[in-house]
Amino acid sequence: MEKDDKQTKLYQELISQNEVLQDDIRDLEAQVFDLLQVSFHFAGVKKDYMQEALESYMELLGEEDNEAEFSVHEIIALIKKIKAKSPHLFNK
């Protein structure tokens, strides 16, 4: 019986740790999303077109090679592609 109690306790601890990690991931996702909006702001995206710019970014990101390394340079390149493809989203 004691073995079952230890296993149950271990299982509950793992579930709890998983929930904490999931919360941390959601927080980080929100922070990344906010930082992307800040990047678009400083790139000159018009306020009324922020959602469209974000959708364009996600679309282009989906077209990228999933195995490729993702860095600052790739983010900048994607924003430049959006600027070239959809200049109406940006201030002149």
PDB file of N, CA and C in Angstrom:
ATOM      1  N   MET A   1       0.816  -1.199   0.000  1.00  0.00           N
ATOM      2  CA  MET A   1       0.000   0.000   0.000  1.00  0.00           C
ATOM      3  C   MET A   1       0.862   1.267   0.000  1.00  0.00           C
ATOM      4  N   GLU A   2       1.974   1.216   0.739  1.00  0.00           N
ATOM      5  CA  GLU A   2       2.854   2.375   0.820  1.00  0.00           C
ATOM      6  C   GLU A   2       3.445   2.713  -0.541  1.00  0.00           C
ATOM      7  N   LYS A   3       3.724   1.680  -1.345  1.00  0.00           N
ATOM      8  CA  LYS A   3       4.259   1.884  -2.694  1.00  0.00           C
ATOM      9  C   LYS A   3       3.250   2.637  -3.562  1.00  0.00           C
ATOM     10  N   ASP A   4       1.978   2.279  -3.462  1.00  0.00           N
ATOM     11  CA  ASP A   4       0.931   2.972  -4.214  1.00  0.00           C
ATOM     12  C   ASP A   4       0.825   4.432  -3.793  1.00  0.00           C
ATOM     13  N   ASP A   5       0.951   4.695  -2.495  1.00  0.00           N
ATOM     14  CA  ASP A   5       0.897   6.076  -2.001  1.00  0.00           C
ATOM     15  C   ASP A   5       2.063   6.901  -2.543  1.00  0.00           C
ATOM     16  N   LYS A   6       3.252   6.304  -2.583  1.00  0.00           N
ATOM     17  CA  LYS A   6       4.428   7.008  -3.118  1.00  0.00           C
ATOM     18  C   LYS A   6       4.255   7.293  -4.600  1.00  0.00           C
ATOM     19  N   GLN A   7       3.729   6.317  -5.328  1.00  0.00           N
ATOM     20  CA  GLN A   7       3.514   6.498  -6.757  1.00  0.00           C
ATOM     21  C   GLN A   7       2.460   7.572  -7.008  1.00  0.00           C
ATOM     22  N   THR A   8       1.412   7.561  -6.207  1.00  0.00           N
ATOM     23  CA  THR A   8       0.354   8.560  -6.347  1.00  0.00           C
ATOM     24  C   THR A   8       0.904   9.948  -6.047  1.00  0.00           C
ATOM     25  N   LYS A   9       1.699  10.030  -4.994  1.00  0.00           N
ATOM     26  CA  LYS A   9       2.290  11.324  -4.632  1.00  0.00           C
ATOM     27  C   LYS A   9       3.231  11.812  -5.734  1.00  0.00           C
ATOM     28  N   LEU A  10       4.046  10.908  -6.264  1.00  0.00           N
ATOM     29  CA  LEU A  10       4.963  11.266  -7.343  1.00  0.00           C
ATOM     30  C   LEU A  10       4.183  11.724  -8.572  1.00  0.00           C
ATOM     31  N   TYR A  11       3.128  11.004  -8.897  1.00  0.00           N
ATOM     32  CA  TYR A  11       2.276  11.371 -10.035  1.00  0.00           C
ATOM     33  C   TYR A  11       1.675  12.755  -9.836  1.00  0.00           C
ATOM     34  N   GLN A  12       1.177  13.040  -8.650  1.00  0.00           N
ATOM     35  CA  GLN A  12       0.582  14.347  -8.355  1.00  0.00           C
ATOM     36  C   GLN A  12       1.619  15.461  -8.449  1.00  0.00           C
ATOM     37  N   GLU A  13       2.844  15.178  -7.991  1.00  0.00           N
ATOM     38  CA  GLU A  13       3.918  16.171  -8.096  1.00  0.00           C
ATOM     39  C   GLU A  13       4.257  16.448  -9.563  1.00  0.00           C
ATOM     40  N   LEU A  14       4.291  15.394 -10.371  1.00  0.00           N
ATOM     41  CA  LEU A  14       4.579  15.570 -11.793  1.00  0.00           C
ATOM     42  C   LEU A  14       3.476  16.367 -12.487  1.00  0.00           C
ATOM     43  N   ILE A  15       2.239  16.089 -12.141  1.00  0.00           N
ATOM     44  CA  ILE A  15       1.116  16.841 -12.695  1.00  0.00           C
ATOM     45  C   ILE A  15       1.228  18.308 -12.300  1.00  0.00           C
ATOM     46  N   SER A  16       1.552  18.559 -11.050  1.00  0.00           N
ATOM     47  CA  SER A  16       1.685  19.935 -10.564  1.00  0.00           C
ATOM     48  C   SER A  16       2.820  20.662 -11.289  1.00  0.00           C
ATOM     49  N   GLN A  17       3.953  19.979 -11.451  1.00  0.00           N
ATOM     50  CA  GLN A  17       5.083  20.582 -12.166  1.00  0.00           C
ATOM     51  C   GLN A  17       4.713  20.868 -13.614  1.00  0.00           C
ATOM     52  N   ASN A  18       3.979  19.962 -14.229  1.00  0.00           N
ATOM     53  CA  ASN A  18       3.538  20.150 -15.603  1.00  0.00           C
ATOM     54  C   ASN A  18       2.628  21.370 -15.712  1.00  0.00           C
ATOM     55  N   GLU A  19       1.728  21.543 -14.775  1.00  0.00           N
ATOM     56  CA  GLU A  19       0.825  22.698 -14.786  1.00  0.00           C
ATOM     57  C   GLU A  19       1.609  23.998 -14.645  1.00  0.00           C
ATOM     58  N   VAL A  20       2.619  24.002 -13.784  1.00  0.00           N
ATOM     59  CA  VAL A  20       3.458  25.188 -13.604  1.00  0.00           C
ATOM     60  C   VAL A  20       4.205  25.495 -14.902  1.00  0.00           C
ATOM     61  N   LEU A  21       4.759  24.456 -15.529  1.00  0.00           N
ATOM     62  CA  LEU A  21       5.472  24.648 -16.796  1.00  0.00           C
ATOM     63  C   LEU A  21       4.537  25.162 -17.883  1.00  0.00           C
ATOM     64  N   GLN A  22       3.327  24.644 -17.944  1.00  0.00           N
ATOM     65  CA  GLN A  22       2.349  25.107 -18.938  1.00  0.00           C
ATOM     66  C   GLN A  22       2.015  26.580 -18.710  1.00  0.00           C
ATOM     67  N   ASP A  23       1.858  26.975 -17.449  1.00  0.00           N
ATOM     68  CA  ASP A  23       1.609  28.389 -17.138  1.00  0.00           C
ATOM     69  C   ASP A  23       2.786  29.257 -17.568  1.00  0.00           C
ATOM     70  N   ASP A  24       4.001  28.773 -17.304  1.00  0.00           N
ATOM     71  CA  ASP A  24       5.199  29.515 -17.704  1.00  0.00           C
ATOM     72  C   ASP A  24       5.260  29.668 -19.223  1.00  0.00           C
ATOM     73  N   ILE A  25       4.928  28.613 -19.939  1.00  0.00           N
ATOM     74  CA  ILE A  25       4.932  28.667 -21.405  1.00  0.00           C
ATOM     75  C   ILE A  25       3.915  29.674 -21.912  1.00  0.00           C
ATOM     76  N   ARG A  26       2.718  29.675 -21.329  1.00  0.00           N
ATOM     77  CA  ARG A  26       1.695  30.651 -21.747  1.00  0.00           C
ATOM     78  C   ARG A  26       2.159  32.081 -21.470  1.00  0.00           C
ATOM     79  N   ASP A  27       2.811  32.289 -20.331  1.00  0.00           N
ATOM     80  CA  ASP A  27       3.339  33.625 -20.015  1.00  0.00           C
ATOM     81  C   ASP A  27       4.400  34.044 -21.027  1.00  0.00           C
ATOM     82  N   LEU A  28       5.294  33.125 -21.364  1.00  0.00           N
ATOM     83  CA  LEU A  28       6.340  33.440 -22.339  1.00  0.00           C
ATOM     84  C   LEU A  28       5.756  33.701 -23.724  1.00  0.00           C
ATOM     85  N   GLU A  29       4.746  32.936 -24.108  1.00  0.00           N
ATOM     86  CA  GLU A  29       4.091  33.176 -25.394  1.00  0.00           C
ATOM     87  C   GLU A  29       3.498  34.574 -25.442  1.00  0.00           C
ATOM     88  N   ALA A  30       2.865  34.988 -24.355  1.00  0.00           N
ATOM     89  CA  ALA A  30       2.274  36.328 -24.297  1.00  0.00           C
ATOM     90  C   ALA A  30       3.360  37.399 -24.389  1.00  0.00           C
ATOM     91  N   GLN A  31       4.489  37.170 -23.729  1.00  0.00           N
ATOM     92  CA  GLN A  31       5.581  38.139 -23.771  1.00  0.00           C
ATOM     93  C   GLN A  31       6.176  38.231 -25.180  1.00  0.00           C
ATOM     94  N   VAL A  32       6.334  37.096 -25.849  1.00  0.00           N
ATOM     95  CA  VAL A  32       6.864  37.095 -27.214  1.00  0.00           C
ATOM     96  C   VAL A  32       5.907  37.833 -28.142  1.00  0.00           C
ATOM     97  N   PHE A  33       4.622  37.572 -27.980  1.00  0.00           N
ATOM     98  CA  PHE A  33       3.609  38.247 -28.787  1.00  0.00           C
ATOM     99  C   PHE A  33       3.687  39.766 -28.575  1.00  0.00           C
ATOM    100  N   ASP A  34       3.816  40.190 -27.321  1.00  0.00           N
ATOM    101  CA  ASP A  34       3.938  41.615 -27.020  1.00  0.00           C
ATOM    102  C   ASP A  34       5.200  42.205 -27.652  1.00  0.00           C
ATOM    103  N   LEU A  35       6.306  41.470 -27.567  1.00  0.00           N
ATOM    104  CA  LEU A  35       7.555  41.952 -28.156  1.00  0.00           C
ATOM    105  C   LEU A  35       7.463  42.057 -29.671  1.00  0.00           C
ATOM    106  N   LEU A  36       6.731  41.140 -30.278  1.00  0.00           N
ATOM    107  CA  LEU A  36       6.532  41.220 -31.726  1.00  0.00           C
ATOM    108  C   LEU A  36       5.739  42.475 -32.082  1.00  0.00           C
ATOM    109  N   GLN A  37       4.727  42.792 -31.290  1.00  0.00           N
ATOM    110  CA  GLN A  37       3.959  44.014 -31.533  1.00  0.00           C
ATOM    111  C   GLN A  37       4.838  45.252 -31.345  1.00  0.00           C
ATOM    112  N   VAL A  38       5.716  45.228 -30.363  1.00  0.00           N
ATOM    113  CA  VAL A  38       6.651  46.341 -30.156  1.00  0.00           C
ATOM    114  C   VAL A  38       7.571  46.465 -31.372  1.00  0.00           C
ATOM    115  N   SER A  39       8.047  45.330 -31.873  1.00  0.00           N
ATOM    116  CA  SER A  39       8.909  45.341 -33.061  1.00  0.00           C
ATOM    117  C   SER A  39       8.189  45.961 -34.244  1.00  0.00           C
ATOM    118  N   PHE A  40       6.927  45.571 -34.427  1.00  0.00           N
ATOM    119  CA  PHE A  40       6.144  46.148 -35.518  1.00  0.00           C
ATOM    120  C   PHE A  40       5.907  47.634 -35.302  1.00  0.00           C
ATOM    121  N   HIS A  41       5.692  48.040 -34.075  1.00  0.00           N
ATOM    122  CA  HIS A  41       5.496  49.469 -33.782  1.00  0.00           C
ATOM    123  C   HIS A  41       6.725  50.263 -34.239  1.00  0.00           C
ATOM    124  N   PHE A  42       7.907  49.790 -33.848  1.00  0.00           N
ATOM    125  CA  PHE A  42       9.124  50.518 -34.202  1.00  0.00           C
ATOM    126  C   PHE A  42       9.506  50.346 -35.676  1.00  0.00           C
ATOM    127  N   ALA A  43       8.943  49.332 -36.327  1.00  0.00           N
ATOM    128  CA  ALA A  43       9.150  49.176 -37.768  1.00  0.00           C
ATOM    129  C   ALA A  43       8.223  50.100 -38.549  1.00  0.00           C
ATOM    130  N   GLY A  44       7.258  50.701 -37.841  1.00  0.00           N
ATOM    131  CA  GLY A  44       6.385  51.682 -38.477  1.00  0.00           C
ATOM    132  C   GLY A  44       5.008  51.176 -38.866  1.00  0.00           C
ATOM    133  N   VAL A  45       4.580  50.034 -38.316  1.00  0.00           N
ATOM    134  CA  VAL A  45       3.235  49.554 -38.633  1.00  0.00           C
ATOM    135  C   VAL A  45       2.207  50.515 -38.046  1.00  0.00           C
ATOM    136  N   LYS A  46       1.234  50.866 -38.875  1.00  0.00           N
ATOM    137  CA  LYS A  46       0.149  51.726 -38.427  1.00  0.00           C
ATOM    138  C   LYS A  46      -0.688  50.971 -37.397  1.00  0.00           C
ATOM    139  N   LYS A  47      -1.145  51.696 -36.396  1.00  0.00           N
ATOM    140  CA  LYS A  47      -1.894  51.093 -35.300  1.00  0.00           C
ATOM    141  C   LYS A  47      -3.088  50.279 -35.797  1.00  0.00           C
ATOM    142  N   ASP A  48      -3.814  50.803 -36.758  1.00  0.00           N
ATOM    143  CA  ASP A  48      -5.007  50.124 -37.259  1.00  0.00           C
ATOM    144  C   ASP A  48      -4.682  48.865 -38.068  1.00  0.00           C
ATOM    145  N   TYR A  49      -3.425  48.685 -38.429  1.00  0.00           N
ATOM    146  CA  TYR A  49      -3.027  47.536 -39.240  1.00  0.00           C
ATOM    147  C   TYR A  49      -2.182  46.518 -38.464  1.00  0.00           C
ATOM    148  N   MET A  50      -2.097  46.684 -37.162  1.00  0.00           N
ATOM    149  CA  MET A  50      -1.261  45.795 -36.351  1.00  0.00           C
ATOM    150  C   MET A  50      -1.701  44.335 -36.497  1.00  0.00           C
ATOM    151  N   GLN A  51      -3.000  44.081 -36.425  1.00  0.00           N
ATOM    152  CA  GLN A  51      -3.492  42.703 -36.526  1.00  0.00           C
ATOM    153  C   GLN A  51      -3.143  42.091 -37.880  1.00  0.00           C
ATOM    154  N   GLU A  52      -3.320  42.866 -38.929  1.00  0.00           N
ATOM    155  CA  GLU A  52      -2.991  42.373 -40.269  1.00  0.00           C
ATOM    156  C   GLU A  52      -1.500  42.076 -40.387  1.00  0.00           C
ATOM    157  N   ALA A  53      -0.677  42.926 -39.798  1.00  0.00           N
ATOM    158  CA  ALA A  53       0.767  42.704 -39.831  1.00  0.00           C
ATOM    159  C   ALA A  53       1.132  41.426 -39.071  1.00  0.00           C
ATOM    160  N   LEU A  54       0.494  41.215 -37.930  1.00  0.00           N
ATOM    161  CA  LEU A  54       0.748  40.002 -37.153  1.00  0.00           C
ATOM    162  C   LEU A  54       0.322  38.759 -37.927  1.00  0.00           C
ATOM    163  N   GLU A  55      -0.809  38.835 -38.598  1.00  0.00           N
ATOM    164  CA  GLU A  55      -1.275  37.699 -39.403  1.00  0.00           C
ATOM    165  C   GLU A  55      -0.316  37.429 -40.562  1.00  0.00           C
ATOM    166  N   SER A  56       0.172  38.492 -41.189  1.00  0.00           N
ATOM    167  CA  SER A  56       1.146  38.330 -42.277  1.00  0.00           C
ATOM    168  C   SER A  56       2.420  37.677 -41.756  1.00  0.00           C
ATOM    169  N   TYR A  57       2.841  38.091 -40.594  1.00  0.00           N
ATOM    170  CA  TYR A  57       4.045  37.517 -39.977  1.00  0.00           C
ATOM    171  C   TYR A  57       3.855  36.019 -39.738  1.00  0.00           C
ATOM    172  N   MET A  58       2.708  35.652 -39.160  1.00  0.00           N
ATOM    173  CA  MET A  58       2.444  34.244 -38.866  1.00  0.00           C
ATOM    174  C   MET A  58       2.371  33.429 -40.160  1.00  0.00           C
ATOM    175  N   GLU A  59       1.800  34.022 -41.193  1.00  0.00           N
ATOM    176  CA  GLU A  59       1.710  33.350 -42.487  1.00  0.00           C
ATOM    177  C   GLU A  59       3.106  33.091 -43.055  1.00  0.00           C
ATOM    178  N   LEU A  60       3.941  34.122 -43.043  1.00  0.00           N
ATOM    179  CA  LEU A  60       5.309  33.963 -43.549  1.00  0.00           C
ATOM    180  C   LEU A  60       6.103  32.993 -42.678  1.00  0.00           C
ATOM    181  N   LEU A  61       5.888  33.050 -41.403  1.00  0.00           N
ATOM    182  CA  LEU A  61       6.585  32.149 -40.486  1.00  0.00           C
ATOM    183  C   LEU A  61       6.221  30.699 -40.800  1.00  0.00           C
ATOM    184  N   GLY A  62       4.969  30.457 -41.138  1.00  0.00           N
ATOM    185  CA  GLY A  62       4.530  29.123 -41.498  1.00  0.00           C
ATOM    186  C   GLY A  62       5.157  28.613 -42.781  1.00  0.00           C
ATOM    187  N   GLU A  63       5.570  29.531 -43.634  1.00  0.00           N
ATOM    188  CA  GLU A  63       6.209  29.154 -44.900  1.00  0.00           C
ATOM    189  C   GLU A  63       7.696  28.863 -44.734  1.00  0.00           C
ATOM    190  N   GLU A  64       8.270  29.270 -43.614  1.00  0.00           N
ATOM    191  CA  GLU A  64       9.698  29.083 -43.378  1.00  0.00           C
ATOM    192  C   GLU A  64      10.009  27.615 -43.085  1.00  0.00           C
ATOM    193  N   ASP A  65      11.249  27.232 -43.286  1.00  0.00           N
ATOM    194  CA  ASP A  65      11.728  25.886 -42.992  1.00  0.00           C
ATOM    195  C   ASP A  65      11.730  25.688 -41.474  1.00  0.00           C
ATOM    196  N   ASN A  66      10.955  24.741 -41.008  1.00  0.00           N
ATOM    197  CA  ASN A  66      10.837  24.497 -39.563  1.00  0.00           C
ATOM    198  C   ASN A  66      12.134  24.009 -38.931  1.00  0.00           C
ATOM    199  N   GLU A  67      13.044  23.506 -39.728  1.00  0.00           N
ATOM    200  CA  GLU A  67      14.312  23.006 -39.214  1.00  0.00           C
ATOM    201  C   GLU A  67      15.371  24.106 -39.136  1.00  0.00           C
ATOM    202  N   ALA A  68      15.097  25.234 -39.770  1.00  0.00           N
ATOM    203  CA  ALA A  68      16.080  26.318 -39.804  1.00  0.00           C
ATOM    204  C   ALA A  68      16.199  26.969 -38.432  1.00  0.00           C
ATOM    205  N   GLU A  69      17.385  27.460 -38.155  1.00  0.00           N
ATOM    206  CA  GLU A  69      17.613  28.181 -36.905  1.00  0.00           C
ATOM    207  C   GLU A  69      16.892  29.516 -36.979  1.00  0.00           C
ATOM    208  N   PHE A  70      16.241  29.898 -35.905  1.00  0.00           N
ATOM    209  CA  PHE A  70      15.471  31.134 -35.887  1.00  0.00           C
ATOM    210  C   PHE A  70      16.162  32.130 -34.963  1.00  0.00           C
ATOM    211  N   SER A  71      16.479  33.296 -35.515  1.00  0.00           N
ATOM    212  CA  SER A  71      17.213  34.289 -34.734  1.00  0.00           C
ATOM    213  C   SER A  71      16.688  35.685 -35.054  1.00  0.00           C
ATOM    214  N   VAL A  72      17.323  36.656 -34.474  1.00  0.00           N
ATOM    215  CA  VAL A  72      16.979  38.058 -34.695  1.00  0.00           C
ATOM    216  C   VAL A  72      16.993  38.379 -36.189  1.00  0.00           C
ATOM    217  N   HIS A  73      17.973  37.842 -36.887  1.00  0.00           N
ATOM    218  CA  HIS A  73      18.111  38.131 -38.317  1.00  0.00           C
ATOM    219  C   HIS A  73      16.908  37.628 -39.115  1.00  0.00           C
ATOM    220  N   GLU A  74      16.403  36.463 -38.740  1.00  0.00           N
ATOM    221  CA  GLU A  74      15.231  35.920 -39.428  1.00  0.00           C
ATOM    222  C   GLU A  74      13.984  36.754 -39.126  1.00  0.00           C
ATOM    223  N   ILE A  75      13.852  37.225 -37.904  1.00  0.00           N
ATOM    224  CA  ILE A  75      12.711  38.071 -37.539  1.00  0.00           C
ATOM    225  C   ILE A  75      12.753  39.366 -38.345  1.00  0.00           C
ATOM    226  N   ILE A  76      13.928  39.970 -38.418  1.00  0.00           N
ATOM    227  CA  ILE A  76      14.089  41.206 -39.188  1.00  0.00           C
ATOM    228  C   ILE A  76      13.775  40.952 -40.658  1.00  0.00           C
ATOM    229  N   ALA A  77      14.248  39.836 -41.181  1.00  0.00           N
ATOM    230  CA  ALA A  77      13.999  39.506 -42.591  1.00  0.00           C
ATOM    231  C   ALA A  77      12.505  39.340 -42.853  1.00  0.00           C
ATOM    232  N   LEU A  78      11.786  38.706 -41.924  1.00  0.00           N
ATOM    233  CA  LEU A  78      10.344  38.539 -42.098  1.00  0.00           C
ATOM    234  C   LEU A  78       9.629  39.888 -42.076  1.00  0.00           C
ATOM    235  N   ILE A  79      10.032  40.764 -41.180  1.00  0.00           N
ATOM    236  CA  ILE A  79       9.415  42.092 -41.114  1.00  0.00           C
ATOM    237  C   ILE A  79       9.707  42.868 -42.395  1.00  0.00           C
ATOM    238  N   LYS A  80      10.920  42.750 -42.925  1.00  0.00           N
ATOM    239  CA  LYS A  80      11.246  43.408 -44.194  1.00  0.00           C
ATOM    240  C   LYS A  80      10.405  42.859 -45.339  1.00  0.00           C
ATOM    241  N   LYS A  81      10.174  41.532 -45.344  1.00  0.00           N
ATOM    242  CA  LYS A  81       9.330  40.930 -46.385  1.00  0.00           C
ATOM    243  C   LYS A  81       7.910  41.485 -46.307  1.00  0.00           C
ATOM    244  N   ILE A  82       7.406  41.621 -45.088  1.00  0.00           N
ATOM    245  CA  ILE A  82       6.052  42.165 -44.912  1.00  0.00           C
ATOM    246  C   ILE A  82       6.016  43.601 -45.406  1.00  0.00           C
ATOM    247  N   LYS A  83       7.048  44.361 -45.077  1.00  0.00           N
ATOM    248  CA  LYS A  83       7.113  45.765 -45.500  1.00  0.00           C
ATOM    249  C   LYS A  83       7.128  45.867 -47.025  1.00  0.00           C
ATOM    250  N   ALA A  84       7.857  44.974 -47.683  1.00  0.00           N
ATOM    251  CA  ALA A  84       7.929  44.995 -49.148  1.00  0.00           C
ATOM    252  C   ALA A  84       6.625  44.505 -49.778  1.00  0.00           C
ATOM    253  N   LYS A  85       6.036  43.492 -49.181  1.00  0.00           N
ATOM    254  CA  LYS A  85       4.821  42.883 -49.722  1.00  0.00           C
ATOM    255  C   LYS A  85       3.572  43.716 -49.434  1.00  0.00           C
ATOM    256  N   SER A  86       3.526  44.372 -48.277  1.00  0.00           N
ATOM    257  CA  SER A  86       2.330  45.116 -47.850  1.00  0.00           C
ATOM    258  C   SER A  86       2.705  46.487 -47.299  1.00  0.00           C
ATOM    259  N   PRO A  87       3.217  47.366 -48.153  1.00  0.00           N
ATOM    260  CA  PRO A  87       3.668  48.673 -47.664  1.00  0.00           C
ATOM    261  C   PRO A  87       2.539  49.517 -47.056  1.00  0.00           C
ATOM    262  N   HIS A  88       1.294  49.221 -47.423  1.00  0.00           N
ATOM    263  CA  HIS A  88       0.168  49.980 -46.872  1.00  0.00           C
ATOM    264  C   HIS A  88       0.018  49.814 -45.362  1.00  0.00           C
ATOM    265  N   LEU A  89       0.669  48.766 -44.789  1.00  0.00           N
ATOM    266  CA  LEU A  89       0.586  48.551 -43.347  1.00  0.00           C
ATOM    267  C   LEU A  89       1.483  49.509 -42.557  1.00  0.00           C
ATOM    268  N   PHE A  90       2.394  50.137 -43.254  1.00  0.00           N
ATOM    269  CA  PHE A  90       3.453  50.920 -42.600  1.00  0.00           C
ATOM    270  C   PHE A  90       3.305  52.412 -42.865  1.00  0.00           C
ATOM    271  N   ASN A  91       3.777  53.186 -41.887  1.00  0.00           N
ATOM    272  CA  ASN A  91       3.881  54.632 -42.081  1.00  0.00           C
ATOM    273  C   ASN A  91       4.994  54.886 -43.097  1.00  0.00           C
ATOM    274  N   LYS A  92       4.866  55.980 -43.815  1.00  0.00           N
ATOM    275  CA  LYS A  92       5.881  56.296 -44.828  1.00  0.00           C
ATOM    276  C   LYS A  92       7.035  57.049 -44.254  1.00  0.00           C
TER     277      LYS A  92
END
